[in-house]
GROMACS .gro file of N, CA and C in nm:
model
  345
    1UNK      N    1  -1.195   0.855  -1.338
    1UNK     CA    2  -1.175   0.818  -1.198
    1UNK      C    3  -1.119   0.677  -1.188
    2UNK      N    4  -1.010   0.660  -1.057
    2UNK     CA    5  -1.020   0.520  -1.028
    2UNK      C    6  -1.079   0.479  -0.928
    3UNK      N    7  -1.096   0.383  -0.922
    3UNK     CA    8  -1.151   0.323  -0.776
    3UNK      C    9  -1.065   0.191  -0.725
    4UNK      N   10  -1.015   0.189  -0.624
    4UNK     CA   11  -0.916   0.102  -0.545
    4UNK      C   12  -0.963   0.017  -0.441
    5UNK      N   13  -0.953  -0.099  -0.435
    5UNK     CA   14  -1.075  -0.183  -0.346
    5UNK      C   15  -0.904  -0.273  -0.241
    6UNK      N   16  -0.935  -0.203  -0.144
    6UNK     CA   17  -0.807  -0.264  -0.028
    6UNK      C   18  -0.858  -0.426   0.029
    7UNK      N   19  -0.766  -0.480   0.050
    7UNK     CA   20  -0.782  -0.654   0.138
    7UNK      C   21  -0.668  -0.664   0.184
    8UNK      N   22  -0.688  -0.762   0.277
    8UNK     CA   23  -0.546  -0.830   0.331
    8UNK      C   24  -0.522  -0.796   0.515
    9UNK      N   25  -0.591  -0.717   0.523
    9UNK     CA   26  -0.507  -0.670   0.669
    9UNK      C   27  -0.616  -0.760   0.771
   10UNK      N   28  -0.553  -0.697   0.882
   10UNK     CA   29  -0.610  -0.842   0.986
   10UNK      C   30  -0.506  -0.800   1.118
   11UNK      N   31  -0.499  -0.861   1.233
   11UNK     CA   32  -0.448  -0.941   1.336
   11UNK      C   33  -0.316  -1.013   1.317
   12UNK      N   34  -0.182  -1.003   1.370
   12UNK     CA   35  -0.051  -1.085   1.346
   12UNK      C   36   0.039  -1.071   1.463
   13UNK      N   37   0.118  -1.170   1.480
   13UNK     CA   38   0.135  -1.134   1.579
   13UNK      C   39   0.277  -1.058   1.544
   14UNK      N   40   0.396  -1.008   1.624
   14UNK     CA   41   0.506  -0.949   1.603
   14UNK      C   42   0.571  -1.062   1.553
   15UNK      N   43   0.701  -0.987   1.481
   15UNK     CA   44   0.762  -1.109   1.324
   15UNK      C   45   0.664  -1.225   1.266
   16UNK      N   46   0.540  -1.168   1.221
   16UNK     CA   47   0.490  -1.224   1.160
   16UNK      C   48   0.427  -1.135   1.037
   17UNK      N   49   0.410  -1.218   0.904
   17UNK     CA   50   0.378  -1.143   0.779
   17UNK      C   51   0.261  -1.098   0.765
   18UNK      N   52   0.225  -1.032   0.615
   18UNK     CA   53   0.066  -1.002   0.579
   18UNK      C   54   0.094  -0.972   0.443
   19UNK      N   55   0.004  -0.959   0.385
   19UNK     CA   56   0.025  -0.936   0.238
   19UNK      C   57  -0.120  -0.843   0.207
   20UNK      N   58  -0.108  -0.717   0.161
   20UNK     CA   59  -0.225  -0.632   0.139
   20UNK      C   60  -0.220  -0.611   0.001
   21UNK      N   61  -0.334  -0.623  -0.050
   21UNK     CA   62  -0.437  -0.614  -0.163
   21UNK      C   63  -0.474  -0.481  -0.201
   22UNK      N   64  -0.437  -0.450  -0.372
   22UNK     CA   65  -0.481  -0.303  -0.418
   22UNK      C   66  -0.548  -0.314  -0.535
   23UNK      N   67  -0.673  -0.354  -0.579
   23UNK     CA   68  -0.716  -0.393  -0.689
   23UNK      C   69  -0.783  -0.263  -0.776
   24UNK      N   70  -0.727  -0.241  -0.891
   24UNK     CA   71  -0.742  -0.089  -0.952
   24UNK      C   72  -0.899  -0.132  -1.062
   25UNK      N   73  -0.959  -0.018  -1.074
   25UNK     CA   74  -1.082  -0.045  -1.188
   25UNK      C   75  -0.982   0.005  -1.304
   26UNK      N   76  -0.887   0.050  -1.339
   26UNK     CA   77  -0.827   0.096  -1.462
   26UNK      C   78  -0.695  -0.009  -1.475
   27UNK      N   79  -0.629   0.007  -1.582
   27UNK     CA   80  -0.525  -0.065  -1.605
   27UNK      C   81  -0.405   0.010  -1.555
   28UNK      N   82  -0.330  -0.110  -1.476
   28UNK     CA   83  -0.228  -0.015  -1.420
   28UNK      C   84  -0.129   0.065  -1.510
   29UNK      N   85  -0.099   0.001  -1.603
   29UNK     CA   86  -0.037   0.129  -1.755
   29UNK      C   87  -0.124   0.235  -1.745
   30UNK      N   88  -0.152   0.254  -1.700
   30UNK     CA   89  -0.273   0.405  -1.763
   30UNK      C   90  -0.183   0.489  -1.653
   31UNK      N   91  -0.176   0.419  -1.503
   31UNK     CA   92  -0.177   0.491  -1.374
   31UNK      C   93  -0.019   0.483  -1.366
   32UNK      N   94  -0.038   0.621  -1.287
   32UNK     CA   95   0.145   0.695  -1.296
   32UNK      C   96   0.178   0.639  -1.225
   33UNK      N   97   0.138   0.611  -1.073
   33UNK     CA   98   0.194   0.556  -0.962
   33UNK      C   99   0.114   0.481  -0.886
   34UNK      N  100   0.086   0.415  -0.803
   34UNK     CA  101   0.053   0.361  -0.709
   34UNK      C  102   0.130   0.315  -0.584
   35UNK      N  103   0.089   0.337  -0.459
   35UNK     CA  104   0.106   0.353  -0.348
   35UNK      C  105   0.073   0.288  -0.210
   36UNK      N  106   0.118   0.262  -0.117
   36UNK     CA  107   0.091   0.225  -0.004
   36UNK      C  108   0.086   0.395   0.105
   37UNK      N  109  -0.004   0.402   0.214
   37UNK     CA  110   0.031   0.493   0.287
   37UNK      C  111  -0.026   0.436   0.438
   38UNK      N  112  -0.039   0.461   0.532
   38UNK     CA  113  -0.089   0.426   0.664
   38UNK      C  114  -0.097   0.551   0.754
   39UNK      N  115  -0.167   0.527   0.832
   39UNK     CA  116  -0.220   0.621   0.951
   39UNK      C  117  -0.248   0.562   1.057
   40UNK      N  118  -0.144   0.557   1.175
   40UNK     CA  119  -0.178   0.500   1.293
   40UNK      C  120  -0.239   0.639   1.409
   41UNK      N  121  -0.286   0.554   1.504
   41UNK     CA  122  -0.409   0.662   1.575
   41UNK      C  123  -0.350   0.754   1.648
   42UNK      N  124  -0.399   0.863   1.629
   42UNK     CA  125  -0.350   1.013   1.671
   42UNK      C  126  -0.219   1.072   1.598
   43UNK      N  127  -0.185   0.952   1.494
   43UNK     CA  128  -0.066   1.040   1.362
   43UNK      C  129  -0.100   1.068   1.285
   44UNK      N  130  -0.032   1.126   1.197
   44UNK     CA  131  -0.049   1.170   1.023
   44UNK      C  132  -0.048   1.073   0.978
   45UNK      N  133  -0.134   1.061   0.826
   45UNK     CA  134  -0.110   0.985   0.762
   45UNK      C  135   0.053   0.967   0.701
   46UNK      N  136   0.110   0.856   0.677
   46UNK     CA  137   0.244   0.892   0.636
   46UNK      C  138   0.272   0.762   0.472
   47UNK      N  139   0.397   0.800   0.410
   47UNK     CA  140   0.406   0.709   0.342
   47UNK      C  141   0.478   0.606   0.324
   48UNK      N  142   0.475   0.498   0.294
   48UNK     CA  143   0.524   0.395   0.291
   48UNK      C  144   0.604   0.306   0.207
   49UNK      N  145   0.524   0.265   0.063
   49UNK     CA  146   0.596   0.232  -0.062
   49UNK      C  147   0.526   0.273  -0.164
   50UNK      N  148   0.608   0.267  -0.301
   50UNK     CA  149   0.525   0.321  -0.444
   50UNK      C  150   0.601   0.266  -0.524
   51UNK      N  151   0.496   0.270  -0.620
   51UNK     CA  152   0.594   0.173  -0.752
   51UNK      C  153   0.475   0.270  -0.873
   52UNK      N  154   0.623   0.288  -0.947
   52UNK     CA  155   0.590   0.392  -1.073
   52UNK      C  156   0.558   0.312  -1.177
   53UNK      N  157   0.491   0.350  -1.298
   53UNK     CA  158   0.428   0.255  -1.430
   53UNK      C  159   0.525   0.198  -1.453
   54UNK      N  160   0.674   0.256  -1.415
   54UNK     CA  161   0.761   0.189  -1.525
   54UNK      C  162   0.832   0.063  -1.410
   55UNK      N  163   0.788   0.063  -1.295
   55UNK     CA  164   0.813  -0.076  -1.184
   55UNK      C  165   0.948  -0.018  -1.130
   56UNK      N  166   0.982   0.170  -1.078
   56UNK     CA  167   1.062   0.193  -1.008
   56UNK      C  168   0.999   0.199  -0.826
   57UNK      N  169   1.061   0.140  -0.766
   57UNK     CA  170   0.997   0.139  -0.619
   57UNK      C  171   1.100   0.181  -0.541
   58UNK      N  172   1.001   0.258  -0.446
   58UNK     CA  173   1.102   0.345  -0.342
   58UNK      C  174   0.971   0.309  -0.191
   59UNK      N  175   1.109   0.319  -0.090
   59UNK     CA  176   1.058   0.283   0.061
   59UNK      C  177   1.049   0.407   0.172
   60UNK      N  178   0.979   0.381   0.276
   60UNK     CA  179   1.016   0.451   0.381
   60UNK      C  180   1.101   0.396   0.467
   61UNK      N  181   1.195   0.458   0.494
   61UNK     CA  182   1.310   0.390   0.598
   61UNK      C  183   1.232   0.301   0.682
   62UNK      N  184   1.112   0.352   0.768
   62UNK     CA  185   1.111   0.269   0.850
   62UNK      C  186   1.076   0.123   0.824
   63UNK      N  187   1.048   0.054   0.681
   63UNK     CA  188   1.005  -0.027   0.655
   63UNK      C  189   1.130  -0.062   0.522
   64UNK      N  190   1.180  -0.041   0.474
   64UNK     CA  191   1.303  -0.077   0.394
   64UNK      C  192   1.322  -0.182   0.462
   65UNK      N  193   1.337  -0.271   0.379
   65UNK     CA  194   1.395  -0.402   0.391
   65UNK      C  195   1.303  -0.545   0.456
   66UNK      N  196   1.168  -0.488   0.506
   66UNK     CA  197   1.071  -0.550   0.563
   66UNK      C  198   0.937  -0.581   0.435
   67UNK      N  199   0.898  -0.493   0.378
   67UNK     CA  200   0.799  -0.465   0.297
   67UNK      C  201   0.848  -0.460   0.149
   68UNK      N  202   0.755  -0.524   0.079
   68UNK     CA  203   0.810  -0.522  -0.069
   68UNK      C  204   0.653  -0.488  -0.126
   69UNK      N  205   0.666  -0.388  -0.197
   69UNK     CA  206   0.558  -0.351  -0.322
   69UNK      C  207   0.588  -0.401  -0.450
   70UNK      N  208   0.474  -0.448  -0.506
   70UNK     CA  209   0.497  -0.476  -0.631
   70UNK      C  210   0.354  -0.518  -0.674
   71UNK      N  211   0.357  -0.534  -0.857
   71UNK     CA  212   0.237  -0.569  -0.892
   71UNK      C  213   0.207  -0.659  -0.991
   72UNK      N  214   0.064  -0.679  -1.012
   72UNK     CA  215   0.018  -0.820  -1.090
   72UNK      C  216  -0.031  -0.721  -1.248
   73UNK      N  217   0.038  -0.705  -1.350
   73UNK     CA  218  -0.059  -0.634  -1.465
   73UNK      C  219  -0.153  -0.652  -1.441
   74UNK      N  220  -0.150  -0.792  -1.493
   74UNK     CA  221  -0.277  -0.923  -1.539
   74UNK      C  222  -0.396  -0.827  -1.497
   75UNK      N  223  -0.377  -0.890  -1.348
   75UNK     CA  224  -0.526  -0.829  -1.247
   75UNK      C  225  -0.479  -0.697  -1.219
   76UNK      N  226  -0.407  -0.581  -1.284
   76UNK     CA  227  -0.451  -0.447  -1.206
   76UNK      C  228  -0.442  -0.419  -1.061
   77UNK      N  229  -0.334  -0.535  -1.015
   77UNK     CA  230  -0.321  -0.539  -0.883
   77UNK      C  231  -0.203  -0.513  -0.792
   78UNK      N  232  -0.204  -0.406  -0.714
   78UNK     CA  233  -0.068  -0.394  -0.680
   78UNK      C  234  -0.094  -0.488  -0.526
   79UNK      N  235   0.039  -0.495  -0.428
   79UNK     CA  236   0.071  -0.552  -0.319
   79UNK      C  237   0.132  -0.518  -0.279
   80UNK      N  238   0.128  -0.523  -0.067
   80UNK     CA  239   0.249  -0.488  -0.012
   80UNK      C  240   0.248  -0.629   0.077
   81UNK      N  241   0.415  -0.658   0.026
   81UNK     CA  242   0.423  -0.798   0.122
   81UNK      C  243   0.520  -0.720   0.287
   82UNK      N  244   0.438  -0.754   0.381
   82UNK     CA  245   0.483  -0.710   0.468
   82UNK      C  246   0.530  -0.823   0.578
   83UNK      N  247   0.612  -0.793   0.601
   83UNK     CA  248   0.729  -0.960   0.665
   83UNK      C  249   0.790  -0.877   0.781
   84UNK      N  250   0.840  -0.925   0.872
   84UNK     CA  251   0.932  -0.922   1.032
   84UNK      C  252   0.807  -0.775   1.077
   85UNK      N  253   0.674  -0.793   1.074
   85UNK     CA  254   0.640  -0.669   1.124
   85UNK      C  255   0.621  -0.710   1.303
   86UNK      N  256   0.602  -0.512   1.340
   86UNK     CA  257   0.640  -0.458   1.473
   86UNK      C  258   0.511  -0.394   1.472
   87UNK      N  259   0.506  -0.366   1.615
   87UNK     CA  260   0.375  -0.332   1.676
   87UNK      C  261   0.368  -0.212   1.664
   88UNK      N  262   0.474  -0.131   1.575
   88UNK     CA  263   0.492   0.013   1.541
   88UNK      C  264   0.392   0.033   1.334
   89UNK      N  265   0.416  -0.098   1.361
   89UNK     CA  266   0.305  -0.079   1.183
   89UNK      C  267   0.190  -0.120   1.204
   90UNK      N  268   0.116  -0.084   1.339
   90UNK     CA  269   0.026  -0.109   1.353
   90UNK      C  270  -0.076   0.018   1.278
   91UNK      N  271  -0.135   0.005   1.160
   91UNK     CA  272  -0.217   0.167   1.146
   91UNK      C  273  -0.326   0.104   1.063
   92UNK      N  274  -0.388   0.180   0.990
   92UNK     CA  275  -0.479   0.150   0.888
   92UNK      C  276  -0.409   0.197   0.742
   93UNK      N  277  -0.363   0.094   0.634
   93UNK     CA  278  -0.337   0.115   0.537
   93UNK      C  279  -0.390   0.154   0.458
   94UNK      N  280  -0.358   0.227   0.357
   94UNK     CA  281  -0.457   0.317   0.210
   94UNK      C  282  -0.327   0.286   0.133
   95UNK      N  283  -0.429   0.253   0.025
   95UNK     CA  284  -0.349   0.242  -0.113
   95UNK      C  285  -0.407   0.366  -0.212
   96UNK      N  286  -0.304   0.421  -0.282
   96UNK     CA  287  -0.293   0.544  -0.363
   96UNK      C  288  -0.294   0.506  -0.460
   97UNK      N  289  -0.346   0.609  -0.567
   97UNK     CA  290  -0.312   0.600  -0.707
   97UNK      C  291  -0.310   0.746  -0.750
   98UNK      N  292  -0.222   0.746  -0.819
   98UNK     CA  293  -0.172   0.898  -0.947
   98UNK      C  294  -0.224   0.853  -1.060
   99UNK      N  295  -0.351   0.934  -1.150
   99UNK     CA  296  -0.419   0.910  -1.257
   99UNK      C  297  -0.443   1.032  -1.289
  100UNK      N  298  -0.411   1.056  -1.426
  100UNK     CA  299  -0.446   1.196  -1.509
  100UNK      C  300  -0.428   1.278  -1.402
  101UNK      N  301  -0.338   1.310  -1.305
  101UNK     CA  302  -0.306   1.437  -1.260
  101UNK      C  303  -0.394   1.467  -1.120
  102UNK      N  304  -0.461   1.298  -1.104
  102UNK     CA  305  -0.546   1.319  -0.973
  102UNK      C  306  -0.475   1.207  -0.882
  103UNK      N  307  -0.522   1.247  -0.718
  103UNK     CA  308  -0.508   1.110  -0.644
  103UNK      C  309  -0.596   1.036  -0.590
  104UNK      N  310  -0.607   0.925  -0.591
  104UNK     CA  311  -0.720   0.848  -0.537
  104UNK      C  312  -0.685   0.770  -0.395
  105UNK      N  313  -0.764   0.723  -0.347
  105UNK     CA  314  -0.772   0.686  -0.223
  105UNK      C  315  -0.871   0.530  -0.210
  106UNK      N  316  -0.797   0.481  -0.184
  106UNK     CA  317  -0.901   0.359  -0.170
  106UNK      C  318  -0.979   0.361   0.001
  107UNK      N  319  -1.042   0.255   0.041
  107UNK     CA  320  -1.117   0.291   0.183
  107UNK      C  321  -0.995   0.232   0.307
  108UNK      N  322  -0.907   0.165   0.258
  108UNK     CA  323  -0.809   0.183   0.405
  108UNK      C  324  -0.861   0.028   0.477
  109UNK      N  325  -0.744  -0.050   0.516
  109UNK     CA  326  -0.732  -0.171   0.587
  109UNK      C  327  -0.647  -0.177   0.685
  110UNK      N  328  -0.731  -0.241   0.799
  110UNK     CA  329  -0.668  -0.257   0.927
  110UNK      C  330  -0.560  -0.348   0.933
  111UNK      N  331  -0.400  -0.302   0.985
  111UNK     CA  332  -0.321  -0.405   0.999
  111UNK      C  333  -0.297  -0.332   1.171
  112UNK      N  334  -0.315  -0.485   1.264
  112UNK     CA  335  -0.268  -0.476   1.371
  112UNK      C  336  -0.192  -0.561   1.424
  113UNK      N  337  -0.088  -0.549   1.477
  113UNK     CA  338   0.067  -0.628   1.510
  113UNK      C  339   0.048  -0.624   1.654
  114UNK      N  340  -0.011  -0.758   1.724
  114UNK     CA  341  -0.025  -0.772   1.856
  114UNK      C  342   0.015  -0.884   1.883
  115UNK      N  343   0.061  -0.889   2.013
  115UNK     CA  344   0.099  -1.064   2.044
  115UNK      C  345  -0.059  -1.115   2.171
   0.00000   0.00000   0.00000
């Protein structure tokens, strides 16, 4: 199993940044992928960014060019730097992980984009 411990989210106002926290109990070499996803209220959960063991990263349009994933080996830590956000990324974030053929779920952090 992994276990994924989320930080970072909070209160911002519009065009303003955040930076969210994905801290893995396994080494991220082990793990196939890791992930950003969000769920704002009364939507689907949807996805956002991922970055594969080998550090290929892919976006969701609606955030291309705003949000950058990436990660720390060292600490087992992935990140989403999230910059020019809109009151449309307002949701609760979950960070993913692909391990031995399972997915994990960490508990999900509030990002809200209010002025």
């Amino acid at each position: 199993q992994v276990q994924l411990v989320e930080s970072g989210g909070g209160l911002v106002q519009p065009g303003g940044s955040l930076r969210l926290s994905c801290a893995a109990s396994e080494s991220i070499f082990s793990i196939t992928a890791m992930a950003w996803y969000r769920q704002a209220p009364g939507k689907q959960r949807e996805f956002v960014a991922v970055i594969s063991r080998g550090g290929t990263t892919t976006y969701a349009d609606s955030v291309k060019g705003r949000f950058t994933i990436f990660r720390d080996n060292a600490e087992n830590t992935v990140y989403l730097q999230m910059n020019s956000l809109k009151s449309e990324d307002t949701a609760v974030y979950y960070c993913n992980a692909i391990f031995k053929a399972h997915q994990y779920w960490g508990q999900g952090t509030q990002v809200t984009v209010s002025s």
